[in-house]
């Protein structure tokens, strides 16, 4: 228990230091896919979510001011394929 609490404290301290230096995570969950800040690593068929909406963040991306340090790697929703009637 001590180890995980210590690691969590270190993680929070590091994230706060990065925020102070204007390094912030890219908000991607539930947002429309943006090729400027995101890199699509997969697609998943979903009927309940709008096409090209981010449904999972695989690797978090970061910005330094207006510059991209690392693109967010995401999985994007696609519309469920419907049977075509002839």
XYZ file of C-alpha atoms in Angstrom:
86
model
C 0.000 0.000 0.000
C 2.836 2.386 0.839
C 4.398 1.903 -2.588
C 1.254 2.774 -4.573
C 0.560 5.833 -2.386
C 4.133 7.013 -2.886
C 3.952 6.515 -6.648
C 0.646 8.396 -6.793
C 2.175 11.328 -4.892
C 5.134 11.407 -7.297
C 2.767 11.226 -10.298
C 0.635 14.122 -9.019
C 3.735 16.216 -8.252
C 5.134 15.608 -11.733
C 1.809 16.491 -13.408
C 1.599 19.712 -11.394
C 5.167 20.645 -12.375
C 4.315 20.036 -16.044
C 1.194 22.223 -15.725
C 3.289 25.007 -14.229
C 5.566 24.745 -17.269
C 2.500 24.981 -19.569
C 2.604 21.319 -20.606
C -0.998 20.098 -20.666
C -2.718 16.930 -21.874
C -4.731 17.041 -25.095
C -8.441 16.588 -24.368
C -9.603 13.890 -26.774
C -12.251 11.679 -25.147
C -15.699 12.274 -26.637
C -14.354 14.906 -29.041
C -14.459 14.788 -32.842
C -11.272 13.321 -34.327
C -8.725 16.072 -35.101
C -5.826 14.993 -37.314
C -3.736 17.951 -36.123
C -3.592 16.740 -32.502
C -4.607 13.076 -32.727
C -3.350 9.915 -34.396
C -5.953 7.247 -35.082
C -4.784 3.762 -34.143
C -8.129 2.026 -34.610
C -11.821 2.236 -35.438
C -14.771 0.609 -33.725
C -18.319 0.279 -35.023
C -20.750 1.967 -32.622
C -24.415 2.794 -33.238
C -24.773 4.959 -30.116
C -21.968 7.446 -30.899
C -21.529 9.962 -33.713
C -19.175 8.975 -36.529
C -15.511 10.082 -36.047
C -15.864 10.638 -32.297
C -12.992 9.524 -30.053
C -14.143 6.620 -27.871
C -10.818 5.581 -26.334
C -7.504 7.262 -25.637
C -4.721 4.683 -26.034
C -1.812 7.079 -25.384
C -2.326 10.563 -23.985
C -1.037 13.461 -26.066
C 0.497 16.669 -24.718
C 0.751 20.316 -25.724
C 3.430 22.809 -24.737
C 1.670 26.114 -25.193
C 0.463 25.883 -28.810
C 3.013 23.232 -29.844
C 2.252 19.523 -29.968
C 4.748 17.480 -27.965
C 3.015 14.177 -28.698
C -0.209 13.445 -30.565
C -2.928 11.608 -28.687
C -3.276 8.058 -30.000
C -6.978 7.285 -30.158
C -9.657 4.839 -31.261
C -12.486 6.438 -33.226
C -16.155 5.424 -33.581
C -17.630 4.534 -36.953
C -21.275 4.017 -37.791
C -22.479 0.433 -37.754
C -22.605 -0.944 -41.284
C -26.192 -1.416 -42.461
C -27.396 -4.058 -44.895
C -27.907 -2.624 -48.375
C -31.258 -3.435 -49.926
C -31.390 -3.946 -53.705
